[in-house]
Amino acid sequence: MRIVISRRSVRVGLLATAVAGSLLLGGTGCGGDKDEDGLPDNYKVVAGTQLCGGDAVSADASKALKVITGSSSFEASAEEYTVAHAAVDLALAFGDPRVFRGDICRVYSPIGTPDFELRVTWRWVDGPPTGTPDPKFTELKMAEQTLAAADKAYVQFACRSDQLRSSDAAHLQVGVERWGTPTEPEGDTEALKDAYATVAHSFSLAMAKELGCVKNGGLPEKPVLDPA
């Protein structure tokens, strides 16, 4: 399994370097061929559809990311943050009780803009959903269970796949959650719920396709946002 370290401290360090660099340039009046913003040469800002390997965020999900974050531009994802990598990790972990969750991707706002981070994760669950969801969630008519709140959403689906080395269906939950200091979500609560559900559906469908789940795990090609 990949060990992933939060990039928040890296972002802060880069921003500090950029500020220090700009102050130094302002004080000396020297520029030359050096990178004036102090950012690494390979630092990129991309559209939502280019995140996480380029096949995880649909056009609808990219629009939903703008509803969630207020921006249509994001830090380019690190090389390890792809659905393909996550699917390999997930398949290798199947059946191992010690490894039941992992990262798919993280989405960051560009340096120099208000800090925003989303984490997209996978988790094995024991079986079909039971019990009553927390009142903060709205349950939607999608897959085995889809739960949407104003700051997160979870999609659970059943996957039969040769990659999982099992004749039984495996139950997988994909989550999209705002990370960082807890705050009250700002904006239209229902619009935010739909947006988080749309992003979670996009990643779930990409994972189902990457794993070769029969009938894409029962996931529709387009998100279903009707309450259950």
mmCIF file of C-alpha atoms in Angstrom:
data_model
loop_
_atom_site.group_PDB
_atom_site.id
_atom_site.type_symbol
_atom_site.label_atom_id
_atom_site.label_comp_id
_atom_site.label_asym_id
_atom_site.label_seq_id
_atom_site.Cartn_x
_atom_site.Cartn_y
_atom_site.Cartn_z
ATOM 1 C CA MET A 1 0.000 0.000 0.000
ATOM 2 C CA ARG A 2 1.129 3.530 -0.702
ATOM 3 C CA ILE A 3 1.916 5.726 2.271
ATOM 4 C CA VAL A 4 0.683 9.222 1.486
ATOM 5 C CA ILE A 5 1.748 12.274 3.468
ATOM 6 C CA SER A 6 -0.425 15.373 3.582
ATOM 7 C CA ARG A 7 0.778 18.111 1.285
ATOM 8 C CA ARG A 8 -0.600 20.885 3.492
ATOM 9 C CA SER A 9 2.830 21.567 5.070
ATOM 10 C CA VAL A 10 4.404 21.532 1.601
ATOM 11 C CA ARG A 11 1.852 24.082 0.378
ATOM 12 C CA VAL A 12 2.544 26.361 3.324
ATOM 13 C CA GLY A 13 6.284 26.063 2.747
ATOM 14 C CA LEU A 14 5.967 26.843 -0.941
ATOM 15 C CA LEU A 15 3.765 29.844 -0.247
ATOM 16 C CA ALA A 16 6.255 31.163 2.308
ATOM 17 C CA THR A 17 9.054 30.679 -0.207
ATOM 18 C CA ALA A 18 7.060 32.517 -2.854
ATOM 19 C CA VAL A 19 6.406 35.466 -0.531
ATOM 20 C CA ALA A 20 10.023 35.601 0.612
ATOM 21 C CA GLY A 21 11.201 35.416 -2.984
ATOM 22 C CA SER A 22 8.957 38.252 -4.086
ATOM 23 C CA LEU A 23 10.140 40.431 -1.190
ATOM 24 C CA LEU A 24 13.747 39.722 -2.056
ATOM 25 C CA LEU A 25 13.203 40.569 -5.694
ATOM 26 C CA GLY A 26 11.354 43.742 -4.739
ATOM 27 C CA GLY A 27 14.189 44.822 -2.471
ATOM 28 C CA THR A 28 17.012 44.153 -4.907
ATOM 29 C CA GLY A 29 15.322 44.894 -8.218
ATOM 30 C CA CYS A 30 16.957 41.772 -9.677
ATOM 31 C CA GLY A 31 15.072 39.207 -11.727
ATOM 32 C CA GLY A 32 16.937 37.504 -14.512
ATOM 33 C CA ASP A 33 15.745 34.076 -15.557
ATOM 34 C CA LYS A 34 14.799 32.906 -12.082
ATOM 35 C CA ASP A 35 11.255 31.840 -11.244
ATOM 36 C CA GLU A 36 9.855 35.017 -9.717
ATOM 37 C CA ASP A 37 7.001 33.338 -7.859
ATOM 38 C CA GLY A 38 9.305 30.890 -6.094
ATOM 39 C CA LEU A 39 7.247 27.857 -7.148
ATOM 40 C CA PRO A 40 8.754 24.640 -8.532
ATOM 41 C CA ASP A 41 9.150 24.553 -12.306
ATOM 42 C CA ASN A 42 6.737 21.616 -12.553
ATOM 43 C CA TYR A 43 3.972 23.275 -10.512
ATOM 44 C CA LYS A 44 0.773 23.333 -12.559
ATOM 45 C CA VAL A 45 -2.788 24.535 -12.197
ATOM 46 C CA VAL A 46 -5.353 22.488 -14.117
ATOM 47 C CA ALA A 47 -9.065 22.168 -14.787
ATOM 48 C CA GLY A 48 -11.139 19.727 -12.781
ATOM 49 C CA THR A 49 -11.353 17.168 -15.591
ATOM 50 C CA GLN A 50 -7.543 16.886 -15.573
ATOM 51 C CA LEU A 51 -7.315 15.927 -11.905
ATOM 52 C CA CYS A 52 -6.472 12.493 -10.526
ATOM 53 C CA GLY A 53 -5.163 10.930 -13.700
ATOM 54 C CA GLY A 54 -7.598 12.596 -16.073
ATOM 55 C CA ASP A 55 -10.245 9.866 -16.101
ATOM 56 C CA ALA A 56 -11.841 10.263 -12.668
ATOM 57 C CA VAL A 57 -13.590 13.627 -12.857
ATOM 58 C CA SER A 58 -16.381 13.889 -15.411
ATOM 59 C CA ALA A 59 -17.518 17.180 -16.913
ATOM 60 C CA ASP A 60 -20.479 17.155 -14.505
ATOM 61 C CA ALA A 61 -18.178 16.450 -11.569
ATOM 62 C CA SER A 62 -15.860 19.262 -12.631
ATOM 63 C CA LYS A 63 -18.798 21.677 -12.525
ATOM 64 C CA ALA A 64 -19.724 20.237 -9.130
ATOM 65 C CA LEU A 65 -16.203 20.929 -7.862
ATOM 66 C CA LYS A 66 -16.737 24.597 -8.702
ATOM 67 C CA VAL A 67 -19.946 24.580 -6.622
ATOM 68 C CA ILE A 68 -18.011 23.031 -3.728
ATOM 69 C CA THR A 69 -14.802 25.065 -3.895
ATOM 70 C CA GLY A 70 -15.838 28.206 -5.771
ATOM 71 C CA SER A 71 -13.044 27.613 -8.268
ATOM 72 C CA SER A 72 -12.631 25.884 -11.616
ATOM 73 C CA SER A 73 -8.828 25.601 -11.254
ATOM 74 C CA PHE A 74 -6.863 23.278 -8.976
ATOM 75 C CA GLU A 75 -3.355 22.080 -8.219
ATOM 76 C CA ALA A 76 -2.313 19.342 -10.623
ATOM 77 C CA SER A 77 -2.523 15.978 -8.857
ATOM 78 C CA ALA A 78 0.587 14.146 -7.741
ATOM 79 C CA GLU A 79 1.520 11.127 -9.859
ATOM 80 C CA GLU A 80 0.328 8.630 -7.248
ATOM 81 C CA TYR A 81 -3.148 10.142 -7.130
ATOM 82 C CA THR A 82 -4.906 8.241 -9.896
ATOM 83 C CA VAL A 83 -7.820 5.830 -10.003
ATOM 84 C CA ALA A 84 -5.538 3.281 -11.674
ATOM 85 C CA HIS A 85 -3.101 3.313 -8.743
ATOM 86 C CA ALA A 86 -5.924 3.197 -6.214
ATOM 87 C CA ALA A 87 -7.546 0.226 -7.972
ATOM 88 C CA VAL A 88 -4.286 -1.740 -7.804
ATOM 89 C CA ASP A 89 -3.946 -0.997 -4.087
ATOM 90 C CA LEU A 90 -7.567 -1.895 -3.508
ATOM 91 C CA ALA A 91 -7.326 -5.217 -5.364
ATOM 92 C CA LEU A 92 -4.158 -6.179 -3.523
ATOM 93 C CA ALA A 93 -5.808 -5.358 -0.195
ATOM 94 C CA PHE A 94 -8.961 -7.355 -0.875
ATOM 95 C CA GLY A 95 -9.444 -10.018 1.773
ATOM 96 C CA ASP A 96 -6.770 -8.602 4.095
ATOM 97 C CA PRO A 97 -8.520 -7.496 7.311
ATOM 98 C CA ARG A 98 -5.592 -5.247 8.179
ATOM 99 C CA VAL A 99 -6.103 -3.051 5.109
ATOM 100 C CA PHE A 100 -9.662 -1.926 4.535
ATOM 101 C CA ARG A 101 -9.320 1.656 3.319
ATOM 102 C CA GLY A 102 -7.044 3.886 1.283
ATOM 103 C CA ASP A 103 -6.635 7.073 -0.738
ATOM 104 C CA ILE A 104 -7.852 7.611 -4.269
ATOM 105 C CA CYS A 105 -7.018 11.266 -4.709
ATOM 106 C CA ARG A 106 -6.762 14.646 -3.014
ATOM 107 C CA VAL A 107 -7.923 17.899 -4.538
ATOM 108 C CA TYR A 108 -6.251 21.180 -3.556
ATOM 109 C CA SER A 109 -6.938 24.795 -4.377
ATOM 110 C CA PRO A 110 -3.990 26.540 -6.084
ATOM 111 C CA ILE A 111 -1.319 28.150 -3.936
ATOM 112 C CA GLY A 112 -2.105 31.792 -3.325
ATOM 113 C CA THR A 113 -5.864 31.193 -3.158
ATOM 114 C CA PRO A 114 -8.033 30.373 -0.110
ATOM 115 C CA ASP A 115 -6.995 26.961 1.194
ATOM 116 C CA PHE A 116 -9.358 24.131 0.285
ATOM 117 C CA GLU A 117 -8.771 20.386 0.333
ATOM 118 C CA LEU A 118 -10.968 17.451 -0.626
ATOM 119 C CA ARG A 119 -10.029 13.858 0.105
ATOM 120 C CA VAL A 120 -11.344 11.005 -1.982
ATOM 121 C CA THR A 121 -11.037 7.587 -0.364
ATOM 122 C CA TRP A 122 -12.123 3.965 -0.728
ATOM 123 C CA ARG A 123 -13.221 1.575 1.994
ATOM 124 C CA TRP A 124 -14.325 -2.050 2.100
ATOM 125 C CA VAL A 125 -17.585 -2.647 3.983
ATOM 126 C CA ASP A 126 -18.996 -5.922 5.271
ATOM 127 C CA GLY A 127 -22.145 -6.083 3.201
ATOM 128 C CA PRO A 128 -25.237 -4.232 2.007
ATOM 129 C CA PRO A 129 -26.077 -1.148 4.074
ATOM 130 C CA THR A 130 -28.161 -1.564 7.208
ATOM 131 C CA GLY A 131 -29.456 0.848 9.803
ATOM 132 C CA THR A 132 -30.617 4.438 9.588
ATOM 133 C CA PRO A 133 -28.276 7.121 8.187
ATOM 134 C CA ASP A 134 -27.307 10.141 10.270
ATOM 135 C CA PRO A 135 -29.926 12.925 9.832
ATOM 136 C CA LYS A 136 -27.275 15.226 8.322
ATOM 137 C CA PHE A 137 -27.267 13.008 5.211
ATOM 138 C CA THR A 138 -29.794 12.804 2.419
ATOM 139 C CA GLU A 139 -30.051 9.297 0.970
ATOM 140 C CA LEU A 140 -30.195 9.190 -2.828
ATOM 141 C CA LYS A 141 -31.473 6.552 -5.267
ATOM 142 C CA MET A 142 -28.087 5.436 -6.527
ATOM 143 C CA ALA A 143 -26.167 2.149 -6.206
ATOM 144 C CA GLU A 144 -26.489 0.191 -2.944
ATOM 145 C CA GLN A 145 -26.515 3.410 -0.986
ATOM 146 C CA THR A 146 -25.592 7.031 -1.610
ATOM 147 C CA LEU A 147 -25.441 9.499 1.261
ATOM 148 C CA ALA A 148 -24.911 13.220 0.677
ATOM 149 C CA ALA A 149 -24.268 16.050 3.123
ATOM 150 C CA ALA A 150 -23.156 19.639 2.624
ATOM 151 C CA ASP A 151 -19.492 18.747 3.200
ATOM 152 C CA LYS A 152 -19.194 15.087 2.132
ATOM 153 C CA ALA A 153 -20.812 12.225 0.244
ATOM 154 C CA TYR A 154 -20.451 8.444 0.145
ATOM 155 C CA VAL A 155 -21.412 5.996 -2.587
ATOM 156 C CA GLN A 156 -21.555 2.277 -1.805
ATOM 157 C CA PHE A 157 -21.761 -0.319 -4.564
ATOM 158 C CA ALA A 158 -21.283 -4.066 -5.009
ATOM 159 C CA CYS A 159 -18.493 -5.238 -7.292
ATOM 160 C CA ARG A 160 -18.015 -8.649 -8.879
ATOM 161 C CA SER A 161 -14.644 -8.699 -10.601
ATOM 162 C CA ASP A 162 -11.943 -11.188 -11.581
ATOM 163 C CA GLN A 163 -9.424 -8.732 -10.170
ATOM 164 C CA LEU A 164 -10.781 -9.345 -6.664
ATOM 165 C CA ARG A 165 -10.256 -13.115 -6.821
ATOM 166 C CA SER A 166 -13.659 -13.888 -5.343
ATOM 167 C CA SER A 167 -16.919 -15.288 -6.685
ATOM 168 C CA ASP A 168 -18.854 -13.190 -4.187
ATOM 169 C CA ALA A 169 -19.640 -9.530 -4.662
ATOM 170 C CA ALA A 170 -17.424 -7.166 -2.707
ATOM 171 C CA HIS A 171 -18.967 -4.078 -1.174
ATOM 172 C CA LEU A 172 -17.019 -0.894 -1.709
ATOM 173 C CA GLN A 173 -17.641 2.614 -0.451
ATOM 174 C CA VAL A 174 -16.112 5.669 -2.120
ATOM 175 C CA GLY A 175 -16.140 8.903 -0.141
ATOM 176 C CA VAL A 176 -15.502 12.554 -0.960
ATOM 177 C CA GLU A 177 -15.006 14.769 2.055
ATOM 178 C CA ARG A 178 -13.863 18.285 2.789
ATOM 179 C CA TRP A 179 -10.739 18.184 4.924
ATOM 180 C CA GLY A 180 -9.196 20.582 7.391
ATOM 181 C CA THR A 181 -10.618 22.660 10.223
ATOM 182 C CA PRO A 182 -14.343 21.943 10.600
ATOM 183 C CA THR A 183 -16.490 24.884 9.534
ATOM 184 C CA GLU A 184 -20.110 25.335 8.625
ATOM 185 C CA PRO A 185 -20.493 24.845 4.851
ATOM 186 C CA GLU A 186 -21.297 28.094 3.074
ATOM 187 C CA GLY A 187 -23.837 28.262 0.278
ATOM 188 C CA ASP A 188 -26.982 26.440 -0.750
ATOM 189 C CA THR A 189 -27.071 23.244 1.295
ATOM 190 C CA GLU A 190 -29.056 21.256 -1.268
ATOM 191 C CA ALA A 191 -26.789 22.402 -4.100
ATOM 192 C CA LEU A 192 -23.752 21.356 -2.076
ATOM 193 C CA LYS A 193 -25.260 17.929 -1.369
ATOM 194 C CA ASP A 194 -25.901 17.407 -5.075
ATOM 195 C CA ALA A 195 -22.378 18.558 -5.899
ATOM 196 C CA TYR A 196 -20.689 16.209 -3.420
ATOM 197 C CA ALA A 197 -22.865 13.320 -4.618
ATOM 198 C CA THR A 198 -21.939 14.104 -8.237
ATOM 199 C CA VAL A 199 -18.216 14.055 -7.473
ATOM 200 C CA ALA A 200 -18.531 10.851 -5.409
ATOM 201 C CA HIS A 201 -20.462 9.197 -8.250
ATOM 202 C CA SER A 202 -17.784 10.172 -10.769
ATOM 203 C CA PHE A 203 -14.995 8.599 -8.729
ATOM 204 C CA SER A 204 -17.109 5.540 -7.910
ATOM 205 C CA LEU A 205 -17.891 4.906 -11.572
ATOM 206 C CA ALA A 206 -14.233 5.367 -12.519
ATOM 207 C CA MET A 207 -13.195 2.865 -9.825
ATOM 208 C CA ALA A 208 -15.856 0.355 -10.904
ATOM 209 C CA LYS A 209 -14.662 0.557 -14.503
ATOM 210 C CA GLU A 210 -10.994 0.300 -13.520
ATOM 211 C CA LEU A 211 -11.712 -2.786 -11.400
ATOM 212 C CA GLY A 212 -13.814 -4.353 -14.137
ATOM 213 C CA CYS A 213 -16.884 -4.648 -11.916
ATOM 214 C CA VAL A 214 -19.763 -6.460 -13.630
ATOM 215 C CA LYS A 215 -22.227 -3.871 -14.974
ATOM 216 C CA ASN A 216 -20.082 -1.158 -13.361
ATOM 217 C CA GLY A 217 -21.283 -2.221 -9.932
ATOM 218 C CA GLY A 218 -24.810 -1.099 -10.745
ATOM 219 C CA LEU A 219 -23.721 2.521 -11.076
ATOM 220 C CA PRO A 220 -25.465 4.669 -13.694
ATOM 221 C CA GLU A 221 -23.455 6.619 -16.247
ATOM 222 C CA LYS A 222 -24.947 9.847 -14.903
ATOM 223 C CA PRO A 223 -25.477 10.663 -11.210
ATOM 224 C CA VAL A 224 -28.973 10.135 -9.820
ATOM 225 C CA LEU A 225 -29.746 12.898 -7.337
ATOM 226 C CA ASP A 226 -33.321 11.967 -6.432
ATOM 227 C CA PRO A 227 -33.906 11.344 -2.703
ATOM 228 C CA ALA A 228 -34.561 7.705 -1.818
#
